[in-house]
Short mmCIF file of C-alpha atoms in Angstrom, two decimals:
data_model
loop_
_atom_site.label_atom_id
_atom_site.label_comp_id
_atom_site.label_asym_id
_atom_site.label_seq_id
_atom_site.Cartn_x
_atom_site.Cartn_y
_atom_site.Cartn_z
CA UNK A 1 -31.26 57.54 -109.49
CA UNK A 2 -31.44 57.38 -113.40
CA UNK A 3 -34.55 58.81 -115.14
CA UNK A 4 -35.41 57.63 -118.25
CA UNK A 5 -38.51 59.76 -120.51
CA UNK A 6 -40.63 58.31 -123.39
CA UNK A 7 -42.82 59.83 -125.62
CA UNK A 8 -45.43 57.82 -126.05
CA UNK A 9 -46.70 54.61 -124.73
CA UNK A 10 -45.15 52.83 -127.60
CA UNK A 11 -41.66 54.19 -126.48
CA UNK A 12 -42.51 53.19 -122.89
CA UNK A 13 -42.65 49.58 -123.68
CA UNK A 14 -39.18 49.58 -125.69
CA UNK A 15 -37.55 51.63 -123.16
CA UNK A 16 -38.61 49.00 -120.58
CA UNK A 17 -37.25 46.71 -122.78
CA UNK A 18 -34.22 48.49 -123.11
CA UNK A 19 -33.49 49.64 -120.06
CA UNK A 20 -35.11 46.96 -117.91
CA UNK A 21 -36.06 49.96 -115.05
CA UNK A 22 -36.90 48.89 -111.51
CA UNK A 23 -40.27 50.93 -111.31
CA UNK A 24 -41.86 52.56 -114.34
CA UNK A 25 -44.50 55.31 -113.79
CA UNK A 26 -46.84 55.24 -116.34
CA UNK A 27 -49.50 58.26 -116.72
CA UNK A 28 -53.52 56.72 -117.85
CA UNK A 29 -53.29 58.98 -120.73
CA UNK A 30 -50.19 58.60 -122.67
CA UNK A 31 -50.46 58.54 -127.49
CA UNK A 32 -50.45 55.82 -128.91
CA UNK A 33 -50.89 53.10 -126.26
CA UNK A 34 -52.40 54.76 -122.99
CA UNK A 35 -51.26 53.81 -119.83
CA UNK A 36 -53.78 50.71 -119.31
CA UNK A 37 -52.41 49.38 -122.45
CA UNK A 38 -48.77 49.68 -121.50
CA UNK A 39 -49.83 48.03 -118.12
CA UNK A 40 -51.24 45.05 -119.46
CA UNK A 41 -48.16 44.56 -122.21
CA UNK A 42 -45.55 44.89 -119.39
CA UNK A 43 -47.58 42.55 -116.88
CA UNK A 44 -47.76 39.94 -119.99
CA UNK A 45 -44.16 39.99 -120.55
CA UNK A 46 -42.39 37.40 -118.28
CA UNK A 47 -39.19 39.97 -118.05
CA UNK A 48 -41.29 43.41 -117.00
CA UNK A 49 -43.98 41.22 -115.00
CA UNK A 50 -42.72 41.89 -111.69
CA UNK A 51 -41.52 45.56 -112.06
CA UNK A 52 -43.38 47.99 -110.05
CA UNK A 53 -45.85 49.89 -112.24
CA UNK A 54 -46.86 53.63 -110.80
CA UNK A 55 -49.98 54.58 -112.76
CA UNK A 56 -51.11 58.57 -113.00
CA UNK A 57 -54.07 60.19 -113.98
CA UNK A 58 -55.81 63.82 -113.66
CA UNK A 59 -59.11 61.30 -113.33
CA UNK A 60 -60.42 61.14 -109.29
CA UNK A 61 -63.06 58.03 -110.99
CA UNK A 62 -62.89 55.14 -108.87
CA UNK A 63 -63.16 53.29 -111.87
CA UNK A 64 -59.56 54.47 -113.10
CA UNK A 65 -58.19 53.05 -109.71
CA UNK A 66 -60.13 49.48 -109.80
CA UNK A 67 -58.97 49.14 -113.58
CA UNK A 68 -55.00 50.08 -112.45
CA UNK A 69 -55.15 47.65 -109.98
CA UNK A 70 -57.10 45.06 -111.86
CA UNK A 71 -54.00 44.97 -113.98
CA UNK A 72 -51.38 44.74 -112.08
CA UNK A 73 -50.37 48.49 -110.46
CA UNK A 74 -48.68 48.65 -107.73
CA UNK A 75 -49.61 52.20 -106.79
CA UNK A 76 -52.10 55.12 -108.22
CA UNK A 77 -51.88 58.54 -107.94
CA UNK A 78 -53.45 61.09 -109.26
CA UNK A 79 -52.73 64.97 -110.18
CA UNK A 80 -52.13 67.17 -108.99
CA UNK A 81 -49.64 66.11 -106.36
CA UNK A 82 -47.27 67.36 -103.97
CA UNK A 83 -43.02 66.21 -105.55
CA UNK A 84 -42.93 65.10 -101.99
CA UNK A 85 -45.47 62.78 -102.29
CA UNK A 86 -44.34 61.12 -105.29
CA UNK A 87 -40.76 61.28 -103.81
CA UNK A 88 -42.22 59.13 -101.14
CA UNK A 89 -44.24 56.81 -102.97
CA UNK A 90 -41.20 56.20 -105.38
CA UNK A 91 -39.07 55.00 -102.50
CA UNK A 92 -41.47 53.05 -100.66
CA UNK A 93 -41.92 50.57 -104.35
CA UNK A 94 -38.20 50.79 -105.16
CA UNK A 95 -37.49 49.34 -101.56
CA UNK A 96 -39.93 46.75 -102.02
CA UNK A 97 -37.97 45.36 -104.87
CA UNK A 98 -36.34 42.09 -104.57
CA UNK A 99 -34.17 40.99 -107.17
CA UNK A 100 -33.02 37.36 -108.20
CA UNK A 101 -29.52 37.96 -109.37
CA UNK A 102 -27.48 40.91 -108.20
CA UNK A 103 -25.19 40.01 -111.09
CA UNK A 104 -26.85 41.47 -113.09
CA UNK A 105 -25.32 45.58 -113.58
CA UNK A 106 -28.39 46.89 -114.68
CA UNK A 107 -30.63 45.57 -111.94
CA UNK A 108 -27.65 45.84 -109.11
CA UNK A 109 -29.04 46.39 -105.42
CA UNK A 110 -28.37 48.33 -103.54
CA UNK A 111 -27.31 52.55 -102.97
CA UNK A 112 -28.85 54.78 -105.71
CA UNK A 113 -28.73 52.32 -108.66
CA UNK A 114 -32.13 52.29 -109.50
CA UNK A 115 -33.46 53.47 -113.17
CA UNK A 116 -36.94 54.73 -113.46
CA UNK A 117 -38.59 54.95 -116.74
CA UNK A 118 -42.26 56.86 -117.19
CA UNK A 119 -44.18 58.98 -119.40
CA UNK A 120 -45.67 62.06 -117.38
CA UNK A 121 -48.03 64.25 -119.92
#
């Protein structure tokens, strides 16, 4: 598995642009562009729309959770957790991923071939 870092939120969209990763885990409260706003860029963009999005947060609100989903999230987790747990929760989206074309080398199926991208503050 390939793990890619950004810095900011900005740097989280051009890495997914980049890198075209097959989950991204975004954390709520990221500089520059915070989490939500990465979300809703990467669920606009016809190429990241169907990417698994993680989204973490220190927050417990409710609210946090209703807004991640709202946008398009596919899971929501919040800190402190267990590696294990994330572990887990990384596997479980990464298997749900279908993709169109397996001809493509940077979205190949398959083994451990899968790049994750995410900011984790």
């Amino acid at each position: 598995m390939k793990v890619t870092l950004a810095q900011n939120g900005e740097d989280a969209l051009q890495r997914a642009d980049s890198d075209c990763p097959d989950l991204l885990i975004l954390d709520v409260s990221m500089p520059i562009l915070d989490g939500f706003d990465v979300l809703r860029s990467l669920k606009a963009d016809r190429f990241h729309r169907d990417t698994p999005v993680m989204m973490l947060t220190a927050s417990r609100c409710e609210r946090d959770v209703r807004r991640a989903v709202s946008n398009g999230a596919s899971d929501f987790i919040t800190k402190p957790f267990r590696p294990d747990q994330l572990v887990k929760r990384v596997k479980r989206l990464l298997s749900g991923v279908h993709f169109e074309s397996a001809s493509d080398p940077k979205r190949a199926v398959g083994g451990s071939s899968w790049t994750v991208a995410g900011y984790l503050a």
